[in-house]
mmCIF file of C-alpha atoms in Angstrom:
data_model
loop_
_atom_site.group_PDB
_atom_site.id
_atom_site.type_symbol
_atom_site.label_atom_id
_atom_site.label_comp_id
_atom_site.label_asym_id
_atom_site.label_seq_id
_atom_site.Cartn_x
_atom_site.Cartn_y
_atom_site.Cartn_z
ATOM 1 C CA UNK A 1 0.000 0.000 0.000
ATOM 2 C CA UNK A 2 0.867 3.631 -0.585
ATOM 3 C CA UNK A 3 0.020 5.788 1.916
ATOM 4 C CA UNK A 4 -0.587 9.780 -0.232
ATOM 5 C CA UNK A 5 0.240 12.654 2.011
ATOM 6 C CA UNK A 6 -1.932 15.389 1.413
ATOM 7 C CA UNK A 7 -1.853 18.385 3.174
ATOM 8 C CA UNK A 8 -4.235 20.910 2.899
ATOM 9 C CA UNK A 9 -5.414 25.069 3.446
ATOM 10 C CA UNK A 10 -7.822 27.091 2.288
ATOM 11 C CA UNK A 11 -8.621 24.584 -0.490
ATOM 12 C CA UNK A 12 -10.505 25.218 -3.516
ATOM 13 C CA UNK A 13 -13.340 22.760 -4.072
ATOM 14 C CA UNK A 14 -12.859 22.635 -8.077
ATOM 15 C CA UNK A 15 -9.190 22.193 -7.664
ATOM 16 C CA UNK A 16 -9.463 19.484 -4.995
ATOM 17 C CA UNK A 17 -12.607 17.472 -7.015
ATOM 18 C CA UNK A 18 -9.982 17.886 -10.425
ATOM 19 C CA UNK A 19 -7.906 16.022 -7.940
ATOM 20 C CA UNK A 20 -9.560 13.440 -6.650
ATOM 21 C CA UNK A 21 -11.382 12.413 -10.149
ATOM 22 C CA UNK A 22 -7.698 11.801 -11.072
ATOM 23 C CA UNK A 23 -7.347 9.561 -8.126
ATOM 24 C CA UNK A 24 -10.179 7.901 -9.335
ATOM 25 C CA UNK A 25 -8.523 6.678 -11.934
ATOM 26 C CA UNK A 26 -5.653 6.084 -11.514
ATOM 27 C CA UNK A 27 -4.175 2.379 -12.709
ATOM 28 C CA UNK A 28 -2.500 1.623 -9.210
ATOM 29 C CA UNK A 29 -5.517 1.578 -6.659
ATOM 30 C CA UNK A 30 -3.441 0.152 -3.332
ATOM 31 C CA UNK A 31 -3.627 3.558 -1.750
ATOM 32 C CA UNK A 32 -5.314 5.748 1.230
ATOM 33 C CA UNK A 33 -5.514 9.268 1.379
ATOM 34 C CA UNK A 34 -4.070 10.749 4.485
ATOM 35 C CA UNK A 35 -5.141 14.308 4.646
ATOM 36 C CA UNK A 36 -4.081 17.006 6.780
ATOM 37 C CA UNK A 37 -5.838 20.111 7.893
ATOM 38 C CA UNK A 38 -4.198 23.780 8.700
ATOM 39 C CA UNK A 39 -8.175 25.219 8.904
ATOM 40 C CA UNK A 40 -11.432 24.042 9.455
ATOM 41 C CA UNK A 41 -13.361 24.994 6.101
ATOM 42 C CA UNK A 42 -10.805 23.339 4.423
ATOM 43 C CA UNK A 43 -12.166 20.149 6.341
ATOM 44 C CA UNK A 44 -15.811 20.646 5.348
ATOM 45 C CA UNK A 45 -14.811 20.797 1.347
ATOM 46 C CA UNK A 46 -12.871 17.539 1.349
ATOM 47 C CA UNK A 47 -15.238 15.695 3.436
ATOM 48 C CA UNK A 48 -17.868 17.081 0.896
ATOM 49 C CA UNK A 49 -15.801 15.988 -2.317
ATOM 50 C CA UNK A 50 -14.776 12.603 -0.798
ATOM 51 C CA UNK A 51 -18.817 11.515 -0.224
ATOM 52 C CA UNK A 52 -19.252 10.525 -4.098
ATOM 53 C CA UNK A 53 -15.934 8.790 -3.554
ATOM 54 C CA UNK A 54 -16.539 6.067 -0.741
ATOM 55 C CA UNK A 55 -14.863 4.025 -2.728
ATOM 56 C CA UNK A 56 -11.318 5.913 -2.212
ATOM 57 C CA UNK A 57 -9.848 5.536 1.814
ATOM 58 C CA UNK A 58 -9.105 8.568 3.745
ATOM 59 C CA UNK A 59 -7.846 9.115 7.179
ATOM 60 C CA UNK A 60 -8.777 13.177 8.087
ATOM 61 C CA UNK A 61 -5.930 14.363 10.666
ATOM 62 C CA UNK A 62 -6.104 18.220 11.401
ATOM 63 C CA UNK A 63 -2.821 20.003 12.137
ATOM 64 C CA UNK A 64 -3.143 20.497 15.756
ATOM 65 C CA UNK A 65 0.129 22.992 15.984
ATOM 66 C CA UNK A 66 -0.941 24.982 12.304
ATOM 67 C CA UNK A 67 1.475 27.873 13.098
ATOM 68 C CA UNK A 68 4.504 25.439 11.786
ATOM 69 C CA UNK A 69 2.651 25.940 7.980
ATOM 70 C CA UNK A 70 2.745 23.447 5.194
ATOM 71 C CA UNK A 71 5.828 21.016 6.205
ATOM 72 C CA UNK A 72 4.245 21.364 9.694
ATOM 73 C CA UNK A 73 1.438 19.630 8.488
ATOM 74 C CA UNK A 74 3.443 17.117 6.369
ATOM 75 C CA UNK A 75 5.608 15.544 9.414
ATOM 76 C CA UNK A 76 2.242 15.687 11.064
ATOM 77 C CA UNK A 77 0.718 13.693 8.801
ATOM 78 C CA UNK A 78 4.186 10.997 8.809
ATOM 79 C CA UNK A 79 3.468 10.548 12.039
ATOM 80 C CA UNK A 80 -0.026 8.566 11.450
ATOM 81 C CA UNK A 81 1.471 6.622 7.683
ATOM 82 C CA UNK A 82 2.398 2.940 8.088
ATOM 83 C CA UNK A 83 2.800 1.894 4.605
ATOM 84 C CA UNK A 84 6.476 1.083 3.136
ATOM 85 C CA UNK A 85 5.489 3.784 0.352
ATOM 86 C CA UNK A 86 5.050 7.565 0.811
ATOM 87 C CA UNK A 87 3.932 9.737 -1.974
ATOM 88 C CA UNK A 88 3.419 13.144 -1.133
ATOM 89 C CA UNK A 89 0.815 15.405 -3.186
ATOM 90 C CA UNK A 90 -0.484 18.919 -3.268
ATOM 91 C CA UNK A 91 -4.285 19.806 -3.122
ATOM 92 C CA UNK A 92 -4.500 21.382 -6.547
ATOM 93 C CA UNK A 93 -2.898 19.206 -8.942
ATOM 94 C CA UNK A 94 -3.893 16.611 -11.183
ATOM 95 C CA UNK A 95 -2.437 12.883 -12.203
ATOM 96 C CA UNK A 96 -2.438 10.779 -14.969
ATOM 97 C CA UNK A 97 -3.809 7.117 -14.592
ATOM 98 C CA UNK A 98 -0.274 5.985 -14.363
ATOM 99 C CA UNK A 99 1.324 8.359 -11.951
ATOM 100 C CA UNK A 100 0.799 6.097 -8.614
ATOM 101 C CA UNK A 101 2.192 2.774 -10.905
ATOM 102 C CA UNK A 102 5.415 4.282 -12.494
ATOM 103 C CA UNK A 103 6.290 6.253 -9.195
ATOM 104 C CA UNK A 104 5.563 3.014 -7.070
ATOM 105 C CA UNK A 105 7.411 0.093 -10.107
ATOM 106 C CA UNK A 106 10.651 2.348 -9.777
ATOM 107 C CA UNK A 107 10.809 2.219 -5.406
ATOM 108 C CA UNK A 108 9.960 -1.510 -5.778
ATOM 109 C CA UNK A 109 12.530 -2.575 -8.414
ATOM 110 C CA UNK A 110 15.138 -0.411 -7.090
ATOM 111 C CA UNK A 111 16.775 -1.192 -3.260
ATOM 112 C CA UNK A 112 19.684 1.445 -3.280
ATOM 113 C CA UNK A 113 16.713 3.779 -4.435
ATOM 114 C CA UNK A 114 15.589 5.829 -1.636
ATOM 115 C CA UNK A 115 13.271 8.325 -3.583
ATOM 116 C CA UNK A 116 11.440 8.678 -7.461
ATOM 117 C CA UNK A 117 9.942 11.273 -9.248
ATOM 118 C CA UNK A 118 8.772 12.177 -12.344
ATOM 119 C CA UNK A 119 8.660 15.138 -14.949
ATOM 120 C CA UNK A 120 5.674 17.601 -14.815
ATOM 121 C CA UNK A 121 3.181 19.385 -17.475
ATOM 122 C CA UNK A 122 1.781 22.711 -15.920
ATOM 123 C CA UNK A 123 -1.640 23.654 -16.415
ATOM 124 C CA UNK A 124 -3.100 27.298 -15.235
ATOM 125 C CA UNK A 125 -6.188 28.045 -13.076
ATOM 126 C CA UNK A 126 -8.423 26.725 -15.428
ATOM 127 C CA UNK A 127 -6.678 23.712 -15.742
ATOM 128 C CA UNK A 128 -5.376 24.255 -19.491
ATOM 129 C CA UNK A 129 -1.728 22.636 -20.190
ATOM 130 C CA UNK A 130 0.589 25.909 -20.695
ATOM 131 C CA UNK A 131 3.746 23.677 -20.474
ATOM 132 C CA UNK A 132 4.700 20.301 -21.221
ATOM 133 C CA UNK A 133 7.688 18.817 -19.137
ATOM 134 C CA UNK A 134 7.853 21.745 -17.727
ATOM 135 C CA UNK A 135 10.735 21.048 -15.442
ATOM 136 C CA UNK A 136 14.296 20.379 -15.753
ATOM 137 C CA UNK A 137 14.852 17.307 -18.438
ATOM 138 C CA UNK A 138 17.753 15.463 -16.725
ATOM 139 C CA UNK A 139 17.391 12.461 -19.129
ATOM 140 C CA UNK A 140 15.139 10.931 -22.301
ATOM 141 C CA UNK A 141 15.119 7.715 -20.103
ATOM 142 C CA UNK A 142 14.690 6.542 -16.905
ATOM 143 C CA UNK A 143 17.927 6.836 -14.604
ATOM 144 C CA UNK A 144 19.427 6.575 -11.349
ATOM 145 C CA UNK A 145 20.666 9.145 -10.332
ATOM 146 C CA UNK A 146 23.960 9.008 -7.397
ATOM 147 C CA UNK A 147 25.462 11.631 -4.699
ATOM 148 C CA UNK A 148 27.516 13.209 -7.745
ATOM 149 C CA UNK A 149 25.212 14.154 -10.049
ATOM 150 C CA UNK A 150 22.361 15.215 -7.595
ATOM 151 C CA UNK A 151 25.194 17.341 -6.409
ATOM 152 C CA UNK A 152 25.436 18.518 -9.964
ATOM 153 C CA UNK A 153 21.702 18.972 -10.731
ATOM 154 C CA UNK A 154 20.844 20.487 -7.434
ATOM 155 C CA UNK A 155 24.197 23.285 -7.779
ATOM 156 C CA UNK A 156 22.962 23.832 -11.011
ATOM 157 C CA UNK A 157 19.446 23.885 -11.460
ATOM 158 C CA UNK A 158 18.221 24.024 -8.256
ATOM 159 C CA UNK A 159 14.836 21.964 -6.899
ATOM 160 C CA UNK A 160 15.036 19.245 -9.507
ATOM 161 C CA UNK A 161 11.492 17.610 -8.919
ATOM 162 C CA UNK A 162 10.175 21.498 -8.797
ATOM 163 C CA UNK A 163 7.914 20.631 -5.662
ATOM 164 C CA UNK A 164 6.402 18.060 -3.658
ATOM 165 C CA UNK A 165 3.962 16.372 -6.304
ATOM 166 C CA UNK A 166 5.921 14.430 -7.673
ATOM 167 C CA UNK A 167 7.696 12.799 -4.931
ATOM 168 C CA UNK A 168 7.423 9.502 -3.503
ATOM 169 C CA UNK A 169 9.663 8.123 -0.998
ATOM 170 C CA UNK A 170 10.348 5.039 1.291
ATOM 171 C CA UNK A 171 9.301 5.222 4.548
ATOM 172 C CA UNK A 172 12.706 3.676 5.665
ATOM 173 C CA UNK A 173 13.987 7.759 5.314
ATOM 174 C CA UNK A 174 11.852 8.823 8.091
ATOM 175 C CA UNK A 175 14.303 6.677 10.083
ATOM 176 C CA UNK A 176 17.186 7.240 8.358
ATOM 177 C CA UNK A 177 16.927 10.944 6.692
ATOM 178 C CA UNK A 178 14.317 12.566 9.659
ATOM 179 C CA UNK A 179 11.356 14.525 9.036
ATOM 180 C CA UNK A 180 10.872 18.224 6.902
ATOM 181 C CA UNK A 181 12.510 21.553 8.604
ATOM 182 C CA UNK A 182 9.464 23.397 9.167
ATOM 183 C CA UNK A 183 11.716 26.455 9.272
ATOM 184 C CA UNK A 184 12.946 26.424 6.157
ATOM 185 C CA UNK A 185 8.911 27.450 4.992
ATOM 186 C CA UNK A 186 10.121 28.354 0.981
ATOM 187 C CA UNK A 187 12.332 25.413 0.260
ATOM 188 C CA UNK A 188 12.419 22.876 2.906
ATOM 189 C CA UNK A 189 11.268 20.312 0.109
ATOM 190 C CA UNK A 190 14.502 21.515 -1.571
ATOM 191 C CA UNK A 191 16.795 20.461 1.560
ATOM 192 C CA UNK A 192 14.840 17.221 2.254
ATOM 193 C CA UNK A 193 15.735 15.561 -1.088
ATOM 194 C CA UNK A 194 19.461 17.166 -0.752
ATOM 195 C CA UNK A 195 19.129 15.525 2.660
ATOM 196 C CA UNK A 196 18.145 11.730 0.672
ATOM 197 C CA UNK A 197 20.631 12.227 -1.567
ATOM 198 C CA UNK A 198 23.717 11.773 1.194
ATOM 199 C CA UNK A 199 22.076 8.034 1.945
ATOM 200 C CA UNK A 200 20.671 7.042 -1.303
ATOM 201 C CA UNK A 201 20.352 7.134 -4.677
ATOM 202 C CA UNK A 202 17.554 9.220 -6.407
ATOM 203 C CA UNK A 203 15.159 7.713 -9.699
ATOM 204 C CA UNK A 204 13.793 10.095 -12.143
ATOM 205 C CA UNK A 205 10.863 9.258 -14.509
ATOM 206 C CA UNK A 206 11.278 11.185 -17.264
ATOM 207 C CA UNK A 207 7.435 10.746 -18.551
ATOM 208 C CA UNK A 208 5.125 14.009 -17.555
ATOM 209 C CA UNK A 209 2.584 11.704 -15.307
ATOM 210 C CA UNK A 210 1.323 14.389 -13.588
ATOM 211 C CA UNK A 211 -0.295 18.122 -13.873
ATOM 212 C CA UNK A 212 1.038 20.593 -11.524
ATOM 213 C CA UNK A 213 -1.597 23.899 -11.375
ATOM 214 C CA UNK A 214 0.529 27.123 -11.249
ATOM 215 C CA UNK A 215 -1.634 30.067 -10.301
ATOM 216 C CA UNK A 216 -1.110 33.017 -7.263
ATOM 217 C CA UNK A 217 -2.634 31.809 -4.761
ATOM 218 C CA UNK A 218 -0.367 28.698 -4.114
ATOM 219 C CA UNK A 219 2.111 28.962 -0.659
ATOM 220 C CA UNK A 220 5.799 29.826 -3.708
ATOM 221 C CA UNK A 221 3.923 32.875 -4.528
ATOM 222 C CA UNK A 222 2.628 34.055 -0.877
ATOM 223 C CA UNK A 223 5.599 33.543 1.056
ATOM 224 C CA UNK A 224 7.849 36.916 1.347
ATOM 225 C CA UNK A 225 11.456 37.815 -0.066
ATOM 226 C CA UNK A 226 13.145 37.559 3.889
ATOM 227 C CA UNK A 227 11.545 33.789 3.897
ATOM 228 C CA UNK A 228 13.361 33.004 0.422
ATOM 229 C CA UNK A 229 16.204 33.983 0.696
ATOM 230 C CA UNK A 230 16.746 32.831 4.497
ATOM 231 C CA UNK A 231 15.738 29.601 2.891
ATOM 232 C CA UNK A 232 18.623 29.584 -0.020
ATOM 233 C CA UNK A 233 21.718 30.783 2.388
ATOM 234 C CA UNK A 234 21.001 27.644 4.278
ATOM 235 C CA UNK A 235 20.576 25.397 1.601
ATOM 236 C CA UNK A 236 23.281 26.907 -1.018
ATOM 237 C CA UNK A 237 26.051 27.164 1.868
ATOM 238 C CA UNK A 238 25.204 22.832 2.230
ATOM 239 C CA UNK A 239 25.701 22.293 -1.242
ATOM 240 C CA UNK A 240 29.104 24.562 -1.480
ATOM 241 C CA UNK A 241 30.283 23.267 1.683
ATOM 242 C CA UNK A 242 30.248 19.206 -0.359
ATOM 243 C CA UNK A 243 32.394 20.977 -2.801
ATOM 244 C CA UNK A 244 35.838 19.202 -2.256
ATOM 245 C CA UNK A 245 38.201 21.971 -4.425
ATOM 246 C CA UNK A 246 38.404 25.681 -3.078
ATOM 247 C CA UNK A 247 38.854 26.822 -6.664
ATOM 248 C CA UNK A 248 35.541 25.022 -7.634
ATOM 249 C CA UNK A 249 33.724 26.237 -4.562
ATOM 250 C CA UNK A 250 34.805 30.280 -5.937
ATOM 251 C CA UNK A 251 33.295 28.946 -9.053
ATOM 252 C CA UNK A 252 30.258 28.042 -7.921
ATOM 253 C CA UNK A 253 29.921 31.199 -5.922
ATOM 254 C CA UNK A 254 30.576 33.457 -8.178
ATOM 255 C CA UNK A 255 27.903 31.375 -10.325
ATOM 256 C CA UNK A 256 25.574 31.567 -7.606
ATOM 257 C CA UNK A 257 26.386 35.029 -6.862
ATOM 258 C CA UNK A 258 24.825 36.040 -10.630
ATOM 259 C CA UNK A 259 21.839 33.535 -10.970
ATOM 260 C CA UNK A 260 20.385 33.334 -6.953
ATOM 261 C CA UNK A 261 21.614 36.733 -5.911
ATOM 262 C CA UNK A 262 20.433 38.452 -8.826
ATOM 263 C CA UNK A 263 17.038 36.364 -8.736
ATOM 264 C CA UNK A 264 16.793 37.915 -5.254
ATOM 265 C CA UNK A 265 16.870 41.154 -6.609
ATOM 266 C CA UNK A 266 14.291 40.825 -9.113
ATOM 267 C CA UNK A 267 11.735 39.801 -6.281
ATOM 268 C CA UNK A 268 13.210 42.885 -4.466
ATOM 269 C CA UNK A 269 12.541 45.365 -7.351
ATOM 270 C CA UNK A 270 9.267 43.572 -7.835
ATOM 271 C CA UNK A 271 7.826 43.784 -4.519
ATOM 272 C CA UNK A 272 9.385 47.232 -3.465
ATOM 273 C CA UNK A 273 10.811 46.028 -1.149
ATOM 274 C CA UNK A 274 14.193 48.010 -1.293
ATOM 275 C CA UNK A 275 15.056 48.882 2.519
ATOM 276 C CA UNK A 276 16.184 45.134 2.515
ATOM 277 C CA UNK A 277 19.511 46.070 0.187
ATOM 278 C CA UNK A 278 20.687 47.885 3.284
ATOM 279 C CA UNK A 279 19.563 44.855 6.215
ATOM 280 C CA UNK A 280 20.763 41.750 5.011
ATOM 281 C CA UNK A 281 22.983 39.853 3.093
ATOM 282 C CA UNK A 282 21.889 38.181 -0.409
ATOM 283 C CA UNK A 283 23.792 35.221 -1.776
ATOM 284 C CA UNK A 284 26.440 34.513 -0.966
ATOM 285 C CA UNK A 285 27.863 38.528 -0.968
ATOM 286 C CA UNK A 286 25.102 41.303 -0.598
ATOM 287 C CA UNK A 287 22.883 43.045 -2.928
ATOM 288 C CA UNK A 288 24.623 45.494 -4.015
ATOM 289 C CA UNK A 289 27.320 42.803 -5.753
ATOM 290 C CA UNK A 290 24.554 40.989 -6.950
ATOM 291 C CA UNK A 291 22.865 44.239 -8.371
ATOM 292 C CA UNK A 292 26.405 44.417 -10.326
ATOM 293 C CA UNK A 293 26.588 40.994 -11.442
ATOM 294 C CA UNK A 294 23.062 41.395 -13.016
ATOM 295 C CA UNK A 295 23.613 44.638 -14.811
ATOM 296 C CA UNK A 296 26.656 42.931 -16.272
ATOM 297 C CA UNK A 297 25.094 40.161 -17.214
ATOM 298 C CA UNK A 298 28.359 37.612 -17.253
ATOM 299 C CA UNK A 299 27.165 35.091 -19.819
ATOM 300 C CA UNK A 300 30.717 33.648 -19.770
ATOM 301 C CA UNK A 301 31.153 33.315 -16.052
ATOM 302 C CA UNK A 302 27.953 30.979 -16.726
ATOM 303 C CA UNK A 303 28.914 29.000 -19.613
ATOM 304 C CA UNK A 304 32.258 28.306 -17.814
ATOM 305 C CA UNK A 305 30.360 26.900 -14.800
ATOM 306 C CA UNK A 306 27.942 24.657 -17.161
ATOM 307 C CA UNK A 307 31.393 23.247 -18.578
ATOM 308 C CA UNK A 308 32.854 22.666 -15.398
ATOM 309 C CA UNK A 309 31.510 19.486 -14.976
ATOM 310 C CA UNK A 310 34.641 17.355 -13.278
ATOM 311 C CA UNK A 311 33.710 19.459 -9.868
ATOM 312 C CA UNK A 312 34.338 16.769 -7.040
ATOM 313 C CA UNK A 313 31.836 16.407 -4.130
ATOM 314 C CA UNK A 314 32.802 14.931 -0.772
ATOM 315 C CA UNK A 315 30.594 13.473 1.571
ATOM 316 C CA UNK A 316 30.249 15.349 5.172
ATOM 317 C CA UNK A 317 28.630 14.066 8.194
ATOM 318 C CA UNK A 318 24.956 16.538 8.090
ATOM 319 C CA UNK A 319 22.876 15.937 10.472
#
């Protein structure tokens, strides 16, 4: 059995039914539904949904301590699984009738394989495909990915599965890995696969079995420029600190410096939020740097770091 965490807040009721028709039919049906609650109307639009479902399980588990936000929710919500599989969705997306078979075949058939995911179309609010595999192709094929290349692909391109969706895990890692960082309220999705990737080896399906909705209500585009960026320090400073040549961790800086710094200027300029230039530090120099490196647009800087694939990571003890 899978066990499908599913947190939820303020959900829509179209969005959520879109969802659960897709559970409906799906082509792998050994699964429950454990769903977790940050508000109370959110409770009386599932339970509402779900009643021309009986046929699909669910376990309803409100999020006693709310204030901890989304991963919050999602370690509450480990707490009460018990199956050996652990796919964890979001409340407006949809799946394709083989999402819950591919993602569970690849766990199965794999044992070094901690966690699998799969590439994404995005759809907008009214649930009309704007993208197809929408996130970063890593491969035409299926492939295992080890500690070196999701080194690689995380330095490089960031949150490789894009978000939760289309994640599915063993529950060996809550054992092994730990549960979310509810602190880290941006990207702490980001730092939990990082945080996989030191025990085991990550699979990525590169077939688009699922639907991710992208519209401005969901928590990316709520969640201020203080939380982001507080977020990436932590997370880029892990990554640099695997690095196992001072040269190549410069490199990577200075890469860093002109694609995440500048990105957190953009958001700055964007949401007017300009006194923070003179409080805190972007990354990894300051703002002002990073306002530079933008203007300047070093195209070469970048090309040199794409090329600069022999970078050696070491493994350190994280906790």
């Amino acid at each position: 059995m899978v066990d499908i965490i599913l947190p939820v807040y303020k959900v829509s009721k179209k969005y959520f039914e879109e969802l659960i028709i897709s559970f409906n039919n799906q082509i792998f049906k050994d699964y429950r539904l454990l769903i977790g609650y940050d508000d109370i109307t959110s409770e009386s639009v599932v339970r509402e949904v779900l009643k021309s479902f009986d046929q699909i399980e669910a376990i309803h588990i409100p999020n006693k301590n709310n204030q901890t936000g989304i991963f919050g929710n999602i370690n509450n919500l480990l707490k009460h699984s018990t199956s050996e599989y652990l796919q964890f969705l979001c409340q407006d997306d949809i799946l394709k009738n083989n999402f819950l078979l591919e993602n569970y075949s690849s766990l199965c058939q794999n044992n070094d394989v901690g966690m699998v995911f799969c590439q994404v179309d995005w759809c907008d609010s009214d649930s009309k495909i704007i993208k197809r595999k929408a996130h970063r192709v890593i491969s035409k094929w299926p492939e295992k990915l080890d500690y070196s290349k999701l080194q690689w692909e995380f330095l490089n391109f960031g949150c490789i599965p894009g978000n939760l969706s289309p994640v599915m895990i063993k529950r060996e890692l809550l054992s092994t890995v730990g549960q979310f960082n509810p602190n880290l309220k941006f990207a702490s999705d980001f730092d939990y696969w990082q945080r996989i990737s030191l025990k085991y080896k990550i699979f990525y399906i590169p077939n688009a079995n699922m639907i991710l909705r992208k519209h401005l209500d969901q928590a990316s585009e709520t969640l201020g420029i203080n939380q982001l960026i507080y977020d990436r320090r932590i997370i880029y400073n892990k990554l640099i600190e695997r690095i196992d040549s001072n040269l190549d961790k410069i490199i990577a800086k200075l890469y860093l410096n002109q694609t995440i710094g500048s990105n957190h200027v953009y958001h700055i300029i964007k949401n007017k939020k300009l006194g923070i230039f003179f409080k805190i530090k972007s990354y990894p120099f300051n703002y002002f740097l990073s306002f530079l490196f933008l203007i300047l647009t070093i195209n070469g800087r970048i090309k040199f770091f794409n090329i600069h694939q022999n970078i050696k990571f070491k493994k350190l003890n994280e906790n």
